[in-house]
Amino acid sequence: RIYTNTLSTANYCYYVDPNLGNDGNDGTSPNAPFKTIQAAVNAAGTARSVIRCAAGTYDSDDGVMEAAGMKNRVSLTDNQTLRIVGAGAGKSIIKGALDESDPAHDGSKRGPAAMRCFASGSGKANILQGFTLADGRCGYTGNGTDAVSQHSGGGAFLGGSLTSNMILSDCVVTNCGGY
């Protein structure tokens, strides 16, 4: 496991390990980490927190937090202040999902079964650092009320009114797509 970088003004620190973790843990120790990043995001609430993520592939849940009608592997809500730190690009991988049925019939694999890797709401000062975002797709099918949000950002959707306060640092985005 590799846990690096701290946010000195954080109120809480949570740990995540996709191989050894369990979302039934409290996530406050490297010896009792969460399994999914979303469990740590949910536990953090609106407190300033650091989430330290071990190397591995984060793809074990069914997606969460419908943002503009989209499933997202990790989704931050409004007013969260988080620093989510991976073990490094190529080591900590947040994997979205393709829609293998390809309802657009164009090879893009977008559709209702698709999933983004990461989505941010109107957070205050969030950082996602040291990850690869892979195989994320937005699933716009033309049925939603927010078409821009639904077909933008297959790897990362940095939405909300404070978009400039979301920072992706030392991240790689690969094989992700939107409209």
PDB file of C-alpha atoms in Angstrom:
ATOM      1  CA  ARG A   1       0.000   0.000   0.000  1.00  0.00           C
ATOM      2  CA  ILE A   2       1.114   3.520  -0.714  1.00  0.00           C
ATOM      3  CA  TYR A   3      -0.497   6.463   1.042  1.00  0.00           C
ATOM      4  CA  THR A   4       1.138   9.782   0.297  1.00  0.00           C
ATOM      5  CA  ASN A   5       0.527  13.499   0.685  1.00  0.00           C
ATOM      6  CA  THR A   6      -1.398  15.068   3.491  1.00  0.00           C
ATOM      7  CA  LEU A   7      -3.581  18.127   3.740  1.00  0.00           C
ATOM      8  CA  SER A   8      -2.372  19.749   6.942  1.00  0.00           C
ATOM      9  CA  THR A   9      -5.652  21.553   7.547  1.00  0.00           C
ATOM     10  CA  ALA A  10      -7.816  18.451   7.114  1.00  0.00           C
ATOM     11  CA  ASN A  11     -10.160  17.535   9.934  1.00  0.00           C
ATOM     12  CA  TYR A  12     -10.262  13.836   9.028  1.00  0.00           C
ATOM     13  CA  CYS A  13      -8.309  11.248   7.086  1.00  0.00           C
ATOM     14  CA  TYR A  14      -9.884   8.175   5.491  1.00  0.00           C
ATOM     15  CA  TYR A  15      -8.202   5.178   3.871  1.00  0.00           C
ATOM     16  CA  VAL A  16      -9.343   3.119   0.903  1.00  0.00           C
ATOM     17  CA  ASP A  17      -7.989  -0.139  -0.505  1.00  0.00           C
ATOM     18  CA  PRO A  18      -9.860  -1.876  -3.346  1.00  0.00           C
ATOM     19  CA  ASN A  19      -8.247  -5.232  -2.570  1.00  0.00           C
ATOM     20  CA  LEU A  20      -8.177  -5.391   1.236  1.00  0.00           C
ATOM     21  CA  GLY A  21     -10.891  -2.904   2.180  1.00  0.00           C
ATOM     22  CA  ASN A  22     -14.474  -3.342   3.283  1.00  0.00           C
ATOM     23  CA  ASP A  23     -17.122  -0.636   3.149  1.00  0.00           C
ATOM     24  CA  GLY A  24     -18.334  -1.912   6.531  1.00  0.00           C
ATOM     25  CA  ASN A  25     -15.088  -0.614   8.090  1.00  0.00           C
ATOM     26  CA  ASP A  26     -14.864   2.933   9.453  1.00  0.00           C
ATOM     27  CA  GLY A  27     -11.992   3.750   7.070  1.00  0.00           C
ATOM     28  CA  THR A  28     -10.066   5.789   9.658  1.00  0.00           C
ATOM     29  CA  SER A  29      -7.022   3.515   9.696  1.00  0.00           C
ATOM     30  CA  PRO A  30      -4.833   1.886   7.032  1.00  0.00           C
ATOM     31  CA  ASN A  31      -5.611  -1.369   8.880  1.00  0.00           C
ATOM     32  CA  ALA A  32      -9.392  -0.940   8.385  1.00  0.00           C
ATOM     33  CA  PRO A  33      -9.811   0.813   5.022  1.00  0.00           C
ATOM     34  CA  PHE A  34     -12.953   1.230   2.973  1.00  0.00           C
ATOM     35  CA  LYS A  35     -13.188  -0.757  -0.270  1.00  0.00           C
ATOM     36  CA  THR A  36     -14.666   2.034  -2.416  1.00  0.00           C
ATOM     37  CA  ILE A  37     -13.707   5.673  -2.722  1.00  0.00           C
ATOM     38  CA  GLN A  38     -17.392   6.594  -2.611  1.00  0.00           C
ATOM     39  CA  ALA A  39     -17.716   5.108   0.901  1.00  0.00           C
ATOM     40  CA  ALA A  40     -14.934   7.454   2.058  1.00  0.00           C
ATOM     41  CA  VAL A  41     -16.531  10.420   0.252  1.00  0.00           C
ATOM     42  CA  ASN A  42     -19.828   9.662   1.986  1.00  0.00           C
ATOM     43  CA  ALA A  43     -18.128   9.301   5.388  1.00  0.00           C
ATOM     44  CA  ALA A  44     -16.304  12.608   4.957  1.00  0.00           C
ATOM     45  CA  GLY A  45     -19.500  14.583   4.466  1.00  0.00           C
ATOM     46  CA  THR A  46     -18.748  18.302   4.394  1.00  0.00           C
ATOM     47  CA  ALA A  47     -15.732  18.179   6.735  1.00  0.00           C
ATOM     48  CA  ARG A  48     -12.331  19.063   5.263  1.00  0.00           C
ATOM     49  CA  SER A  49     -10.868  15.618   4.705  1.00  0.00           C
ATOM     50  CA  VAL A  50      -8.073  13.722   2.990  1.00  0.00           C
ATOM     51  CA  ILE A  51      -8.879  10.382   1.411  1.00  0.00           C
ATOM     52  CA  ARG A  52      -5.808   8.221   0.836  1.00  0.00           C
ATOM     53  CA  CYS A  53      -6.233   5.502  -1.756  1.00  0.00           C
ATOM     54  CA  ALA A  54      -4.008   2.456  -2.136  1.00  0.00           C
ATOM     55  CA  ALA A  55      -2.895   1.119  -5.493  1.00  0.00           C
ATOM     56  CA  GLY A  56      -5.470  -0.963  -7.326  1.00  0.00           C
ATOM     57  CA  THR A  57      -8.481  -0.716  -9.611  1.00  0.00           C
ATOM     58  CA  TYR A  58     -11.585   0.943  -8.226  1.00  0.00           C
ATOM     59  CA  ASP A  59     -14.457  -0.676 -10.126  1.00  0.00           C
ATOM     60  CA  SER A  60     -16.290  -2.853  -7.625  1.00  0.00           C
ATOM     61  CA  ASP A  61     -19.562  -0.987  -7.111  1.00  0.00           C
ATOM     62  CA  ASP A  62     -22.581  -0.324  -9.296  1.00  0.00           C
ATOM     63  CA  GLY A  63     -22.033   3.423  -9.546  1.00  0.00           C
ATOM     64  CA  VAL A  64     -23.512   6.073  -7.362  1.00  0.00           C
ATOM     65  CA  MET A  65     -25.018   9.501  -7.109  1.00  0.00           C
ATOM     66  CA  GLU A  66     -27.014  10.193 -10.213  1.00  0.00           C
ATOM     67  CA  ALA A  67     -25.583  13.516 -11.372  1.00  0.00           C
ATOM     68  CA  ALA A  68     -27.736  14.971 -14.145  1.00  0.00           C
ATOM     69  CA  GLY A  69     -29.054  11.473 -14.817  1.00  0.00           C
ATOM     70  CA  MET A  70     -25.609   9.850 -15.008  1.00  0.00           C
ATOM     71  CA  LYS A  71     -24.013   7.101 -12.956  1.00  0.00           C
ATOM     72  CA  ASN A  72     -20.561   7.917 -11.648  1.00  0.00           C
ATOM     73  CA  ARG A  73     -17.992   5.644  -9.991  1.00  0.00           C
ATOM     74  CA  VAL A  74     -17.093   8.504  -7.603  1.00  0.00           C
ATOM     75  CA  SER A  75     -19.313  11.534  -7.104  1.00  0.00           C
ATOM     76  CA  LEU A  76     -18.743  14.546  -4.859  1.00  0.00           C
ATOM     77  CA  THR A  77     -21.706  16.539  -3.688  1.00  0.00           C
ATOM     78  CA  ASP A  78     -21.975  20.286  -3.283  1.00  0.00           C
ATOM     79  CA  ASN A  79     -20.032  21.874  -0.425  1.00  0.00           C
ATOM     80  CA  GLN A  80     -17.536  19.067   0.110  1.00  0.00           C
ATOM     81  CA  THR A  81     -13.876  19.962   0.620  1.00  0.00           C
ATOM     82  CA  LEU A  82     -11.809  16.879  -0.133  1.00  0.00           C
ATOM     83  CA  ARG A  83      -8.365  15.877  -1.276  1.00  0.00           C
ATOM     84  CA  ILE A  84      -8.494  12.398  -2.768  1.00  0.00           C
ATOM     85  CA  VAL A  85      -4.971  11.041  -3.224  1.00  0.00           C
ATOM     86  CA  GLY A  86      -4.073   7.908  -5.149  1.00  0.00           C
ATOM     87  CA  ALA A  87      -0.820   5.966  -5.265  1.00  0.00           C
ATOM     88  CA  GLY A  88      -0.028   7.509  -8.660  1.00  0.00           C
ATOM     89  CA  ALA A  89      -1.322   7.389 -12.199  1.00  0.00           C
ATOM     90  CA  GLY A  90      -1.091   3.823 -13.461  1.00  0.00           C
ATOM     91  CA  LYS A  91      -1.207   2.518  -9.887  1.00  0.00           C
ATOM     92  CA  SER A  92      -4.580   3.793  -8.635  1.00  0.00           C
ATOM     93  CA  ILE A  93      -7.195   3.411 -11.364  1.00  0.00           C
ATOM     94  CA  ILE A  94     -10.791   4.623 -11.235  1.00  0.00           C
ATOM     95  CA  LYS A  95     -12.555   2.612 -13.916  1.00  0.00           C
ATOM     96  CA  GLY A  96     -15.859   3.728 -15.408  1.00  0.00           C
ATOM     97  CA  ALA A  97     -18.040   1.468 -17.527  1.00  0.00           C
ATOM     98  CA  LEU A  98     -18.881   1.154 -21.188  1.00  0.00           C
ATOM     99  CA  ASP A  99     -22.382   0.401 -22.420  1.00  0.00           C
ATOM    100  CA  GLU A 100     -21.635  -2.733 -24.414  1.00  0.00           C
ATOM    101  CA  SER A 101     -25.065  -2.560 -26.104  1.00  0.00           C
ATOM    102  CA  ASP A 102     -23.861   0.635 -27.876  1.00  0.00           C
ATOM    103  CA  PRO A 103     -27.329   2.177 -28.288  1.00  0.00           C
ATOM    104  CA  ALA A 104     -25.887   5.062 -30.323  1.00  0.00           C
ATOM    105  CA  HIS A 105     -24.711   2.459 -32.900  1.00  0.00           C
ATOM    106  CA  ASP A 106     -21.521   4.373 -33.500  1.00  0.00           C
ATOM    107  CA  GLY A 107     -18.970   2.315 -31.570  1.00  0.00           C
ATOM    108  CA  SER A 108     -18.819   4.871 -28.738  1.00  0.00           C
ATOM    109  CA  LYS A 109     -20.386   2.522 -26.143  1.00  0.00           C
ATOM    110  CA  ARG A 110     -22.332   5.408 -24.593  1.00  0.00           C
ATOM    111  CA  GLY A 111     -25.776   4.703 -23.232  1.00  0.00           C
ATOM    112  CA  PRO A 112     -27.810   4.125 -20.087  1.00  0.00           C
ATOM    113  CA  ALA A 113     -25.474   1.401 -18.792  1.00  0.00           C
ATOM    114  CA  ALA A 114     -22.385   3.604 -19.177  1.00  0.00           C
ATOM    115  CA  MET A 115     -20.648   5.147 -16.155  1.00  0.00           C
ATOM    116  CA  ARG A 116     -18.318   8.097 -15.646  1.00  0.00           C
ATOM    117  CA  CYS A 117     -15.182   7.684 -13.582  1.00  0.00           C
ATOM    118  CA  PHE A 118     -15.548  10.857 -11.502  1.00  0.00           C
ATOM    119  CA  ALA A 119     -17.983  13.750 -11.065  1.00  0.00           C
ATOM    120  CA  SER A 120     -17.711  16.859  -8.938  1.00  0.00           C
ATOM    121  CA  GLY A 121     -20.514  19.146  -7.830  1.00  0.00           C
ATOM    122  CA  SER A 122     -20.072  22.700  -6.588  1.00  0.00           C
ATOM    123  CA  GLY A 123     -17.308  21.776  -4.178  1.00  0.00           C
ATOM    124  CA  LYS A 124     -15.308  24.384  -2.358  1.00  0.00           C
ATOM    125  CA  ALA A 125     -11.721  23.305  -3.064  1.00  0.00           C
ATOM    126  CA  ASN A 126     -11.442  19.685  -4.137  1.00  0.00           C
ATOM    127  CA  ILE A 127      -8.368  17.882  -5.442  1.00  0.00           C
ATOM    128  CA  LEU A 128      -8.151  14.513  -7.213  1.00  0.00           C
ATOM    129  CA  GLN A 129      -4.493  13.551  -7.362  1.00  0.00           C
ATOM    130  CA  GLY A 130      -2.496  10.581  -8.612  1.00  0.00           C
ATOM    131  CA  PHE A 131      -5.078   8.498 -10.511  1.00  0.00           C
ATOM    132  CA  THR A 132      -5.715   7.037 -13.920  1.00  0.00           C
ATOM    133  CA  LEU A 133      -9.318   7.551 -15.042  1.00  0.00           C
ATOM    134  CA  ALA A 134     -10.102   4.748 -17.514  1.00  0.00           C
ATOM    135  CA  ASP A 135     -12.991   3.518 -19.659  1.00  0.00           C
ATOM    136  CA  GLY A 136     -15.460   6.166 -18.536  1.00  0.00           C
ATOM    137  CA  ARG A 137     -18.411   7.040 -20.713  1.00  0.00           C
ATOM    138  CA  CYS A 138     -21.279   9.411 -20.346  1.00  0.00           C
ATOM    139  CA  GLY A 139     -24.565   7.789 -21.154  1.00  0.00           C
ATOM    140  CA  TYR A 140     -26.699  10.492 -22.699  1.00  0.00           C
ATOM    141  CA  THR A 141     -29.663   8.953 -24.485  1.00  0.00           C
ATOM    142  CA  GLY A 142     -31.603  12.136 -25.210  1.00  0.00           C
ATOM    143  CA  ASN A 143     -34.135  11.621 -22.394  1.00  0.00           C
ATOM    144  CA  GLY A 144     -32.720  13.861 -19.664  1.00  0.00           C
ATOM    145  CA  THR A 145     -33.250  17.429 -18.614  1.00  0.00           C
ATOM    146  CA  ASP A 146     -29.581  18.456 -18.587  1.00  0.00           C
ATOM    147  CA  ALA A 147     -28.108  17.347 -21.908  1.00  0.00           C
ATOM    148  CA  VAL A 148     -24.783  19.194 -21.418  1.00  0.00           C
ATOM    149  CA  SER A 149     -24.091  17.430 -18.134  1.00  0.00           C
ATOM    150  CA  GLN A 150     -25.296  14.109 -19.492  1.00  0.00           C
ATOM    151  CA  HIS A 151     -23.009  13.993 -22.493  1.00  0.00           C
ATOM    152  CA  SER A 152     -19.919  15.694 -21.127  1.00  0.00           C
ATOM    153  CA  GLY A 153     -16.937  14.310 -19.268  1.00  0.00           C
ATOM    154  CA  GLY A 154     -16.754  10.531 -19.603  1.00  0.00           C
ATOM    155  CA  GLY A 155     -13.558  10.531 -17.528  1.00  0.00           C
ATOM    156  CA  ALA A 156     -14.268  13.459 -15.238  1.00  0.00           C
ATOM    157  CA  PHE A 157     -17.183  15.865 -15.110  1.00  0.00           C
ATOM    158  CA  LEU A 158     -16.240  18.997 -13.222  1.00  0.00           C
ATOM    159  CA  GLY A 159     -19.657  20.571 -12.902  1.00  0.00           C
ATOM    160  CA  GLY A 160     -21.314  23.111 -10.725  1.00  0.00           C
ATOM    161  CA  SER A 161     -20.898  26.830 -10.382  1.00  0.00           C
ATOM    162  CA  LEU A 162     -17.421  26.628  -8.828  1.00  0.00           C
ATOM    163  CA  THR A 163     -15.834  24.403 -11.487  1.00  0.00           C
ATOM    164  CA  SER A 164     -12.498  26.225 -11.291  1.00  0.00           C
ATOM    165  CA  ASN A 165     -12.068  25.029  -7.687  1.00  0.00           C
ATOM    166  CA  MET A 166     -11.819  21.356  -8.723  1.00  0.00           C
ATOM    167  CA  ILE A 167      -8.247  20.342  -9.460  1.00  0.00           C
ATOM    168  CA  LEU A 168      -7.059  17.192 -11.231  1.00  0.00           C
ATOM    169  CA  SER A 169      -3.372  16.797 -10.441  1.00  0.00           C
ATOM    170  CA  ASP A 170      -0.998  14.120 -11.743  1.00  0.00           C
ATOM    171  CA  CYS A 171      -3.902  12.252 -13.347  1.00  0.00           C
ATOM    172  CA  VAL A 172      -4.106  10.414 -16.654  1.00  0.00           C
ATOM    173  CA  VAL A 173      -7.393  10.098 -18.561  1.00  0.00           C
ATOM    174  CA  THR A 174      -7.542   7.183 -21.013  1.00  0.00           C
ATOM    175  CA  ASN A 175     -10.196   5.614 -23.216  1.00  0.00           C
ATOM    176  CA  CYS A 176     -12.937   7.905 -21.920  1.00  0.00           C
ATOM    177  CA  GLY A 177     -15.549   9.601 -24.031  1.00  0.00           C
ATOM    178  CA  GLY A 178     -18.553  11.826 -24.283  1.00  0.00           C
ATOM    179  CA  TYR A 179     -20.422  13.394 -27.146  1.00  0.00           C
TER     180      TYR A 179
END
